[in-house]
Coordinates of C-alpha atoms in Angstrom, one line a residue:
X1 CA 13.4 -26.9 14.6
X2 CA 10.5 -29.3 14.2
X3 CA 7.1 -27.7 14.2
X4 CA 3.8 -29.7 14.3
X5 CA 2.3 -29.9 10.8
X6 CA -1.3 -29.1 10.5
X7 CA -3.5 -32.0 9.2
X8 CA -6.8 -31.6 7.4
X9 CA -9.7 -32.7 9.4
X10 CA -12.8 -34.2 7.7
X11 CA -14.9 -31.4 9.2
X12 CA -12.8 -28.9 7.4
X13 CA -10.6 -27.6 10.2
X14 CA -7.0 -28.3 10.8
X15 CA -5.6 -30.0 13.9
X16 CA -1.9 -30.2 14.8
X17 CA -0.3 -33.7 14.5
X18 CA 0.2 -35.0 18.0
X19 CA 3.9 -35.1 19.1
X20 CA 5.2 -38.7 18.8
X21 CA 6.2 -40.3 22.1
X22 CA 9.9 -40.7 22.8
X23 CA 10.7 -43.9 20.9
X24 CA 13.3 -45.0 23.5
X25 CA 12.5 -44.5 27.2
X26 CA 15.1 -42.6 29.1
X27 CA 16.0 -45.5 31.4
X28 CA 16.9 -47.7 28.4
X29 CA 19.3 -45.3 26.8
X30 CA 22.9 -46.6 27.5
X31 CA 25.1 -43.8 28.6
X32 CA 28.5 -45.3 27.9
X33 CA 31.9 -43.8 28.7
X34 CA 33.9 -43.2 25.6
X35 CA 36.6 -45.7 24.9
X36 CA 40.0 -44.3 26.0
X37 CA 42.2 -43.3 23.1
X38 CA 45.2 -45.6 23.8
X39 CA 42.9 -48.6 24.1
X40 CA 41.1 -47.7 20.9
X41 CA 44.4 -47.3 19.1
X42 CA 45.5 -50.8 20.3
X43 CA 42.3 -52.3 19.0
X44 CA 42.7 -50.6 15.7
X45 CA 46.3 -51.8 15.4
X46 CA 45.3 -55.4 16.2
X47 CA 42.6 -55.2 13.6
X48 CA 44.8 -53.6 10.9
X49 CA 47.7 -56.0 11.4
X50 CA 45.5 -59.0 11.3
X51 CA 43.6 -57.8 8.2
X52 CA 46.8 -57.0 6.4
X53 CA 48.4 -60.4 7.2
X54 CA 45.3 -62.3 6.2
X55 CA 44.8 -60.4 2.9
X56 CA 48.4 -60.5 1.9
X57 CA 48.9 -64.1 2.9
X58 CA 45.7 -65.3 1.2
X59 CA 46.4 -63.5 -2.0
X60 CA 50.0 -64.6 -2.2
X61 CA 49.0 -68.2 -1.2
X62 CA 46.3 -68.4 -3.9
X63 CA 48.7 -66.9 -6.5
X64 CA 51.4 -69.4 -5.6
X65 CA 48.9 -72.2 -5.0
X66 CA 50.4 -72.8 -1.5
X67 CA 47.8 -74.4 0.7
X68 CA 50.0 -74.3 3.8
X69 CA 50.5 -70.5 3.6
X70 CA 46.7 -70.1 3.0
X71 CA 45.9 -72.2 6.1
X72 CA 48.5 -70.4 8.2
X73 CA 47.2 -67.0 7.1
X74 CA 43.6 -68.0 8.0
X75 CA 44.7 -69.3 11.4
X76 CA 46.6 -66.0 12.0
X77 CA 43.3 -64.2 11.1
X78 CA 41.4 -66.3 13.6
X79 CA 44.0 -65.6 16.3
X80 CA 43.8 -61.8 15.6
X81 CA 40.0 -61.9 15.8
X82 CA 40.2 -63.8 19.2
X83 CA 42.7 -61.3 20.5
X84 CA 40.6 -58.4 19.3
X85 CA 37.4 -59.8 20.9
X86 CA 39.2 -60.4 24.2
X87 CA 40.6 -56.9 24.4
X88 CA 37.2 -55.4 23.3
X89 CA 35.5 -57.4 26.0
X90 CA 38.0 -56.1 28.6
X91 CA 37.4 -52.5 27.5
X92 CA 33.6 -52.7 27.3
X93 CA 33.3 -54.4 30.7
X94 CA 35.8 -51.9 32.0
X95 CA 37.8 -54.8 33.4
X96 CA 41.0 -52.7 33.6
X97 CA 42.7 -50.6 36.2
X98 CA 43.8 -47.0 35.6
X99 CA 46.8 -45.6 37.4
X100 CA 47.5 -41.9 37.1
X101 CA 50.7 -40.4 38.3
X102 CA 54.3 -39.6 37.6
X103 CA 57.1 -41.8 36.4
X104 CA 59.8 -41.3 39.1
X105 CA 62.5 -43.6 37.8
X106 CA 63.2 -45.8 34.8
X107 CA 66.0 -48.3 34.8
X108 CA 66.8 -50.3 31.6
X109 CA 68.3 -53.7 32.1
X110 CA 71.0 -54.2 29.5
X111 CA 70.7 -58.0 29.0
X112 CA 66.9 -58.3 29.2
X113 CA 64.0 -57.0 27.2
X114 CA 62.5 -55.3 30.2
X115 CA 62.9 -52.1 32.2
X116 CA 62.1 -51.4 35.8
X117 CA 59.7 -48.4 36.4
X118 CA 59.0 -46.6 39.6
X119 CA 55.6 -44.9 39.4
X120 CA 54.0 -42.6 42.0
X121 CA 50.3 -41.8 42.1
X122 CA 48.8 -38.5 43.3
X123 CA 48.0 -40.0 46.7
X124 CA 51.6 -40.9 47.3
X125 CA 51.5 -44.7 46.6
X126 CA 54.5 -46.0 44.8
X127 CA 54.4 -48.9 42.4
X128 CA 57.5 -50.6 41.0
X129 CA 57.0 -52.9 38.0
X130 CA 58.7 -54.4 35.0
X131 CA 57.7 -53.3 31.5
X132 CA 58.9 -54.0 28.0
X133 CA 61.8 -51.8 26.8
X134 CA 59.6 -50.4 24.0
X135 CA 57.3 -48.8 26.5
X136 CA 58.6 -45.2 26.4
X137 CA 57.9 -43.7 29.8
X138 CA 60.1 -40.7 30.7
X139 CA 61.1 -39.9 34.3
X140 CA 59.3 -36.8 35.6
X141 CA 56.4 -37.0 33.2
X142 CA 52.8 -37.7 34.2
X143 CA 51.0 -40.6 32.7
X144 CA 47.7 -42.6 32.7
X145 CA 48.5 -46.3 32.6
X146 CA 45.8 -48.9 31.7
X147 CA 46.4 -52.4 33.2
X148 CA 44.3 -55.5 32.9
X149 CA 42.7 -55.9 36.3
X150 CA 44.8 -58.2 38.5
X151 CA 44.5 -58.6 42.2
X152 CA 48.3 -58.5 42.7
X153 CA 48.4 -54.9 41.3
X154 CA 45.7 -53.7 43.7
X155 CA 46.9 -55.5 46.8
X156 CA 50.7 -55.0 46.5
X157 CA 51.1 -51.3 46.6
X158 CA 54.8 -50.4 46.9
X159 CA 56.1 -53.9 46.1
X160 CA 57.8 -54.9 42.9
X161 CA 55.4 -56.3 40.3
X162 CA 56.6 -58.4 37.5
X163 CA 54.9 -58.4 34.1
X164 CA 51.7 -56.5 34.9
X165 CA 49.4 -56.6 31.8
X166 CA 49.8 -53.1 30.5
X167 CA 47.3 -52.6 27.7
X168 CA 47.9 -48.9 27.0
X169 CA 49.2 -45.6 28.3
X170 CA 49.0 -41.9 27.5
X171 CA 51.0 -38.9 28.7
X172 CA 49.0 -36.4 30.7
X173 CA 49.8 -32.9 29.6
X174 CA 49.2 -30.4 32.4
X175 CA 47.5 -27.2 31.2
X176 CA 48.5 -24.1 33.2
X177 CA 45.6 -21.8 33.8
X178 CA 46.2 -18.3 32.5
X179 CA 45.9 -15.6 35.1

């Protein structure tokens, strides 16, 4: 607890120090929503992979005196920075769409790198889209999916969507209220 400190007055008495005004007016304080965990994890992964590749590539290139590897490592670093900044801008401007619902069906295609997913939101809309096979959605589980905002995703409810820009997902765990 901060208490006003008494200050000696030239007349011999003590006066309390006036309270300082709020240094930042209330209307200037930015009230940001916290960054969703899957999107933060993706940003951290991009940063970590880029940093590792640049450091390892540059150290090895300098040790071997290989200018081509040095240039390629630096170009890889620049590409990772650009990718990081683009995703960071998308997250900070909230230029993404969130779908919450249940994965109804997941069909893996044997000869492709994609899987077909049928997803139903709480209001009953169904979305069918194609995702990479390494996206592990389980049928019957509830998820929150984060997509880069595209008009086709918003306008084509119920139709098959190919390659929506999924930037992250998290499983929603239902907490049963104890009675």
